[in-house]
CSV table of C-alpha atoms and ligand atoms in Angstrom, one decimal:
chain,number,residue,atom,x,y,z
A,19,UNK,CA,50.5,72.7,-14.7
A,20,UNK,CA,47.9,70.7,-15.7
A,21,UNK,CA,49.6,70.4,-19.6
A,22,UNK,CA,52.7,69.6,-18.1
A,23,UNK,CA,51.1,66.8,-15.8
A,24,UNK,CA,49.3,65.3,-19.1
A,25,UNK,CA,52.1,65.5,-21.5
A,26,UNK,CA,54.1,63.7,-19.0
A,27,UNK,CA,51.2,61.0,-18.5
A,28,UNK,CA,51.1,60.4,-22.5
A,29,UNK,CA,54.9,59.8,-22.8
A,30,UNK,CA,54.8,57.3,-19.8
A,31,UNK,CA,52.4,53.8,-20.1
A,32,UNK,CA,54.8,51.5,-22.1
A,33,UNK,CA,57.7,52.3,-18.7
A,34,UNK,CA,54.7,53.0,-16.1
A,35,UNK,CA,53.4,49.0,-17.2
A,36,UNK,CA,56.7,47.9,-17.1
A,37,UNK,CA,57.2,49.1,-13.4
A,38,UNK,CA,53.5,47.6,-12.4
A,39,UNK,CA,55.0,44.1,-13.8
A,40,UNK,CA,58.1,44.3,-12.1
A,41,UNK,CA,56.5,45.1,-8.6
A,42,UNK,CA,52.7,45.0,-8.7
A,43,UNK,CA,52.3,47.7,-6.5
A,44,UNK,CA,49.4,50.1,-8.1
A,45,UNK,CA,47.5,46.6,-7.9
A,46,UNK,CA,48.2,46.4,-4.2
A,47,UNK,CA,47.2,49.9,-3.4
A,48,UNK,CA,43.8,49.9,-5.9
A,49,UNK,CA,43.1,46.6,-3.9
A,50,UNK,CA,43.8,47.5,-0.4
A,51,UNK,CA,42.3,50.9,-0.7
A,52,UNK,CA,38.8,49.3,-2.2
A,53,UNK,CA,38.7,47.1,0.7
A,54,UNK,CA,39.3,50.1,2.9
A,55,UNK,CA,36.2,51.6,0.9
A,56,UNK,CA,33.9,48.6,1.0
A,57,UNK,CA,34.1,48.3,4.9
A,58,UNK,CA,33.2,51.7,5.6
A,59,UNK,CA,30.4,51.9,2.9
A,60,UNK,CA,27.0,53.0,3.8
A,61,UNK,CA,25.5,52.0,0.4
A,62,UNK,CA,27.2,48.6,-1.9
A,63,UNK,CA,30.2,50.0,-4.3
A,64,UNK,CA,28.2,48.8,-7.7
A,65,UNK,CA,29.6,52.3,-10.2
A,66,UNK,CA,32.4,53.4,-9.4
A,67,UNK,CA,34.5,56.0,-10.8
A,68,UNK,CA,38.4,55.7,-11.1
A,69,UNK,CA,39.3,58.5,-11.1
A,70,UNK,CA,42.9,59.1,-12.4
A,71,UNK,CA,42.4,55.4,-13.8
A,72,UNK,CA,45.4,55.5,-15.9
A,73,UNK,CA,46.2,52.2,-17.9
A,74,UNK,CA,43.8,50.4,-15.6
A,75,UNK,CA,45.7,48.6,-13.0
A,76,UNK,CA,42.7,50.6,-10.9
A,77,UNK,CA,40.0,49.7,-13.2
A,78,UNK,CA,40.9,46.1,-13.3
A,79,UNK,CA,41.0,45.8,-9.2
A,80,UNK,CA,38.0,47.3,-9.0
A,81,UNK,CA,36.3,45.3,-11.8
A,82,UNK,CA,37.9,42.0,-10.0
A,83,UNK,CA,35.4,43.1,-6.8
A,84,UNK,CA,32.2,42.8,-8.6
A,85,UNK,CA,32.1,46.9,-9.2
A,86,UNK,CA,31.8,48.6,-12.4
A,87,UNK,CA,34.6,50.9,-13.1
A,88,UNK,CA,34.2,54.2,-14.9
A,89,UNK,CA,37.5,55.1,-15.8
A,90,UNK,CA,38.4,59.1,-16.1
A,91,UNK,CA,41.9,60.1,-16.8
A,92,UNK,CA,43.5,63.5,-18.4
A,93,UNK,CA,46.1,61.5,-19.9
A,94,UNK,CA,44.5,60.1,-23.6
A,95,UNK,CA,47.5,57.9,-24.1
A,96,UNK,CA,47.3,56.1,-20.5
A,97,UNK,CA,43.9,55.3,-20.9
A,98,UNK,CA,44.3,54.0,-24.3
A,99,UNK,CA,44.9,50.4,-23.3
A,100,UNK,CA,42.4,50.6,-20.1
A,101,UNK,CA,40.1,47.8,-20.2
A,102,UNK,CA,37.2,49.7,-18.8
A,103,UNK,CA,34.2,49.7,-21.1
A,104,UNK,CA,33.7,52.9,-20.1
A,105,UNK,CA,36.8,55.2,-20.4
A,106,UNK,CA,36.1,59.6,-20.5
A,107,UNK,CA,39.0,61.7,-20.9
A,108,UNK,CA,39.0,64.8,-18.8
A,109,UNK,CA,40.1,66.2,-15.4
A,110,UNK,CA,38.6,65.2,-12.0
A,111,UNK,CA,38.6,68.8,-10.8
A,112,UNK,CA,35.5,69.0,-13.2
A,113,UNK,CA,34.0,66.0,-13.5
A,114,UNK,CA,32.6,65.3,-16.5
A,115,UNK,CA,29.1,63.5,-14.8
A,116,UNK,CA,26.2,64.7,-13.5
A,117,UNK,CA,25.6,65.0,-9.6
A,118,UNK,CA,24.3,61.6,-7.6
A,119,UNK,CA,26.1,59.6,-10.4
A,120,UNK,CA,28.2,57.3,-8.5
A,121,UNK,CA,28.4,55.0,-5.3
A,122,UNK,CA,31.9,55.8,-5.2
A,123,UNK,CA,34.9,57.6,-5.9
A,124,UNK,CA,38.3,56.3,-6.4
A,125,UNK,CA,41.2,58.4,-6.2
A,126,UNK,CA,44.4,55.6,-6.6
A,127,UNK,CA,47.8,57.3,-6.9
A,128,UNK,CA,46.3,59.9,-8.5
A,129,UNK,CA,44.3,62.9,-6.2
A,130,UNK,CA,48.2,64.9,-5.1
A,131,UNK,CA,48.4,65.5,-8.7
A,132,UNK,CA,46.1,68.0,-8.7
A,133,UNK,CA,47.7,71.5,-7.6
A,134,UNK,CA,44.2,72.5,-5.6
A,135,UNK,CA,42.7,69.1,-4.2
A,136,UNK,CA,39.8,71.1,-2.5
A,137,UNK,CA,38.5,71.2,-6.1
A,138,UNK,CA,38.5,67.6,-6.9
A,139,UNK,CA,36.9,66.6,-3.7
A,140,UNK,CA,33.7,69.0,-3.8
A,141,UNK,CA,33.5,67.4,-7.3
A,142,UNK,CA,33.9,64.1,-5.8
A,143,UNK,CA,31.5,64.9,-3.8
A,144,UNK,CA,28.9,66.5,-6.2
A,145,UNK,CA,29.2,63.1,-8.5
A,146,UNK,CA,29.0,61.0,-5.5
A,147,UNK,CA,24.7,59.3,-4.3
A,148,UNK,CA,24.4,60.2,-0.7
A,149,UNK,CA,26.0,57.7,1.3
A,150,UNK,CA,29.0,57.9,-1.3
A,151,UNK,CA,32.3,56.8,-0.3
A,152,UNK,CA,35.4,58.5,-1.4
A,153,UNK,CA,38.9,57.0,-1.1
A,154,UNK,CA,42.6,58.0,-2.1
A,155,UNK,CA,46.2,57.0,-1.9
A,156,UNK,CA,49.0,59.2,-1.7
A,157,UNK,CA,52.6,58.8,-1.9
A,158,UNK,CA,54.9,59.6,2.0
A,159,UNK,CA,57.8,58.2,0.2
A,160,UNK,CA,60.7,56.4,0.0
A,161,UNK,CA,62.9,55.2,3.1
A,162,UNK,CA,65.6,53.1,4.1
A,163,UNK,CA,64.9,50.5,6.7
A,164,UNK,CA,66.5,52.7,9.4
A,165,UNK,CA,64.0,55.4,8.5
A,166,UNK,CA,66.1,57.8,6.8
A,167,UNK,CA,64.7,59.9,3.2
A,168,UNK,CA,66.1,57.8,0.1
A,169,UNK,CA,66.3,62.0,-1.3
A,170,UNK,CA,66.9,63.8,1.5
A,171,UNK,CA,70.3,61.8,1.7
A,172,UNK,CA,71.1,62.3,-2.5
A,173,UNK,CA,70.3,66.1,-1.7
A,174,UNK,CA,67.3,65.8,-3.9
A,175,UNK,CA,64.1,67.2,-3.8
A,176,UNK,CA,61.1,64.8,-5.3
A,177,UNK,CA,58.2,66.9,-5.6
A,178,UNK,CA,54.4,66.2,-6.6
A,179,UNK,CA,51.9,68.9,-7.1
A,180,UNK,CA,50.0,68.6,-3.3
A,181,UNK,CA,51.4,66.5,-0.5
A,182,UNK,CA,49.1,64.4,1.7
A,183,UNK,CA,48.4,66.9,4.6
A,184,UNK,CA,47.1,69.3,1.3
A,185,UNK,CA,44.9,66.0,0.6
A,186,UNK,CA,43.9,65.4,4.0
A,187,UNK,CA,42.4,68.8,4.8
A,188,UNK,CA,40.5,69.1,1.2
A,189,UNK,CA,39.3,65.7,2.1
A,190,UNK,CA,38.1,66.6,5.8
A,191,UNK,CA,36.3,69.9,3.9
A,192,UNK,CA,33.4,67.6,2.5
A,193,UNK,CA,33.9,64.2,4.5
A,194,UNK,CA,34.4,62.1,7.9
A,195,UNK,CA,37.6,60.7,7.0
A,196,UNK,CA,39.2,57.0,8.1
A,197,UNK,CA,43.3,57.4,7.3
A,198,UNK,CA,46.2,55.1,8.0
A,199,UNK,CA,49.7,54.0,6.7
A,200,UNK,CA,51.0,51.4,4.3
A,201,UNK,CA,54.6,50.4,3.9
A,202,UNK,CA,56.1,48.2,1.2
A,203,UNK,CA,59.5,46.4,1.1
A,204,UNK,CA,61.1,47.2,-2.0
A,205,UNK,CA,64.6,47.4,-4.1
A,206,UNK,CA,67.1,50.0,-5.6
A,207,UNK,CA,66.0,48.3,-8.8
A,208,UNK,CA,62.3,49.0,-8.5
A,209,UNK,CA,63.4,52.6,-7.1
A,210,UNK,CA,65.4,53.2,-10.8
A,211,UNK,CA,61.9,51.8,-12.9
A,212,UNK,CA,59.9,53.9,-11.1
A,213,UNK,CA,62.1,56.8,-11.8
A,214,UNK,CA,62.5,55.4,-15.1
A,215,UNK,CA,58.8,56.7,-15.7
A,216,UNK,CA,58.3,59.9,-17.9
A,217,UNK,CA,56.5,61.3,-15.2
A,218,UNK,CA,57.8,60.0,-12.0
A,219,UNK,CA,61.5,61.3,-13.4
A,220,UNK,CA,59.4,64.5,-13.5
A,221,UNK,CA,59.2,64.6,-9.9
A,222,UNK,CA,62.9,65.0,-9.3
A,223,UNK,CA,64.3,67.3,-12.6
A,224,UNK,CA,60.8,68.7,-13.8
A,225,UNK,CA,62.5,71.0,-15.7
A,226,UNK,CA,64.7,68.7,-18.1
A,227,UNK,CA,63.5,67.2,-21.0
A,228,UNK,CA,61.9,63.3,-21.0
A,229,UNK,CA,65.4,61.4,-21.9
A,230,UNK,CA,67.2,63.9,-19.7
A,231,UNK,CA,65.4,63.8,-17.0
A,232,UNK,CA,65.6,59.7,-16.8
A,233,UNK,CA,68.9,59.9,-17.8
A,234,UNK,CA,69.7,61.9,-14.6
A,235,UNK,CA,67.4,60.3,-12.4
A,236,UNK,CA,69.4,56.9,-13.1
A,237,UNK,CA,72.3,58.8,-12.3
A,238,UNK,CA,71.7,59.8,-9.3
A,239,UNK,CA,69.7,56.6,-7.9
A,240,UNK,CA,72.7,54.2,-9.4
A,241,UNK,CA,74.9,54.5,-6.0
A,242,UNK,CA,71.3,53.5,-3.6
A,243,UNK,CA,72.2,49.7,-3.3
A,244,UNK,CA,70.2,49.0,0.2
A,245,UNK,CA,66.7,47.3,0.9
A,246,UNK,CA,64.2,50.2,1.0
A,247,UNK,CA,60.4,50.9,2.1
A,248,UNK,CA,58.1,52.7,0.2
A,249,UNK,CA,55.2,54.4,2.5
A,250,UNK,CA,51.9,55.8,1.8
A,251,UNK,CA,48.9,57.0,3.3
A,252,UNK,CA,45.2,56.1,2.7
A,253,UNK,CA,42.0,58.0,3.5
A,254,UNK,CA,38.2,57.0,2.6
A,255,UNK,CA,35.8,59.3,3.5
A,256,UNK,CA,32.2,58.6,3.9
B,26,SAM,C1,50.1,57.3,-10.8
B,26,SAM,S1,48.8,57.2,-12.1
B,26,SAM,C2,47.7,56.1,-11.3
B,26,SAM,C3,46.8,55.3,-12.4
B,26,SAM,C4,45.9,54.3,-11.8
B,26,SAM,N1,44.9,54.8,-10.9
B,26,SAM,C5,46.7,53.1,-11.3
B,26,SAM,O1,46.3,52.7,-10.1
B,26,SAM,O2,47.6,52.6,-11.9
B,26,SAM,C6,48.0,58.7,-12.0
B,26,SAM,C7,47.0,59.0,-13.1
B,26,SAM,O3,46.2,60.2,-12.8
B,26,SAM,C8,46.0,60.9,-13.9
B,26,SAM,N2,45.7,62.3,-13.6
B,26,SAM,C9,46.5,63.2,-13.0
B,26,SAM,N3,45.9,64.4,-12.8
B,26,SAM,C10,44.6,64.2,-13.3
B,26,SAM,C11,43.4,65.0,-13.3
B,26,SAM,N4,43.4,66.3,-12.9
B,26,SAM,N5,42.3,64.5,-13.8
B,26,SAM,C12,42.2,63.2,-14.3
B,26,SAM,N6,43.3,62.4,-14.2
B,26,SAM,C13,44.5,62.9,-13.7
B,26,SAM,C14,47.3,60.8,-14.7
B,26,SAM,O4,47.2,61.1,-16.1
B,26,SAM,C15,47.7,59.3,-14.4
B,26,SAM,O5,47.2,58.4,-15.4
């Protein structure tokens, strides 16, 4: 699982930077969940490690705060053009730190890729100083403005390796957890870039090949021509 998730990553930054320019949205969540992080922290968010940094739209946000990012990320190809000065490839179920090394651990878009979540968080919170803060995004979604499952009507199943109640109780094993919701107006168009990703098509034909797989996910999203919301859920845990 864990070979599939990084080949997938090291085919995707040029169409997963393309997506971030068209809608912003990794930006919006790495910000929004920081601030969710900063107002519950018991100690300042000076190191912190992204983890699941990825091309850096994370690292960047985090940087913009005044924090040092320490960017970790399976994927050697996504991380290639993170502008963190420090970058470590490896997988956040076993961090590659020392215990008490961090004020803070940011898991952005990146924690429900992880088949057993229990085992990033005890890491999390092994790498975390006490009074560490711990914080993660995870996808609900997509919906059209009456509510309804953009895949549950195309008869589709998209699947990612954990879902958020998975995350939630991993989370609630080590920490007090905060959680809410946030929804964002989007388009059919940004709907077909995301699924124009190597491994966001992965979510809906995981078996298929890269060009297959994008090639049928267009397919099947070409017909979705109505305002849509895209939903996630936040946690920080303290
Ligand atoms: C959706 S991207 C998010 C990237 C970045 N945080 C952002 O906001 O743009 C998820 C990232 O998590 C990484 N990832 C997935 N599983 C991982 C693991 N077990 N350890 C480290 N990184 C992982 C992927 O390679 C990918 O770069």
């Amino acid at each position: 699982m864990k070979e599939i998730i990084q080949r997938n990553f090291d085919l995707s930054p040029a169409k997963y930077d393309e997506y971030e320019r068209l809608t912003g949205r990794f930006a919006s969540l790495a910000s929004r969940l920081y601030h969710e992080m900063a107002a519950r922290a018991a100690v300042p968010l000076e190191t912190v490690l992204d983890a699941g940094a990825g091309t850096g739209i994370s690292s960047e946000e985090i940087t913009a705060r005044g924090a040092t990012p320490i960017a970790l990320d399976l994927s050697h190809r996504m991380l290639g053009s993170n502008p963190a000065a420090d970058r470590v490839q490896g997988d956040f179920d076993q961090i590659p730190f020392v215990s008490d090394s961090f004020d803070a651990v940011a898991f952005t878009a990146s924690l429900f890729l992880t088949p057993k979540p229990d085992r990033a968080v005890t890491e999390a919170r092994r790498v975390l100083c006490s009074g560490g803060t711990v914080g993660a995004v995870v996808p609900l979604g997509w919906r059209t403005k009456a509510g309804e499952d953009v895949f549950e009507q195309l008869s589709r199943t998209s699947r990612s390796p954990t879902d958020a109640d998975a995350v939630e109780r991993a989370l609630r094993t080590e920490f007090d957890i905060e959680t809410g919701r946030w929804s964002f107006e989007t388009s059919p168009n940004a709907l077909r870039a995301f699924h124009s990703v190597p491994a966001m098509a992965a979510r809906l034909y995981p078996k298929e090949e890269p060009s297959e797989r994008i090639r049928r996910a267009n397919e099947l999203l070409t017909e979705v021509d109505e305002p849509l919301e895209q939903h996630w859920r936040w946690f920080v845990g303290t």
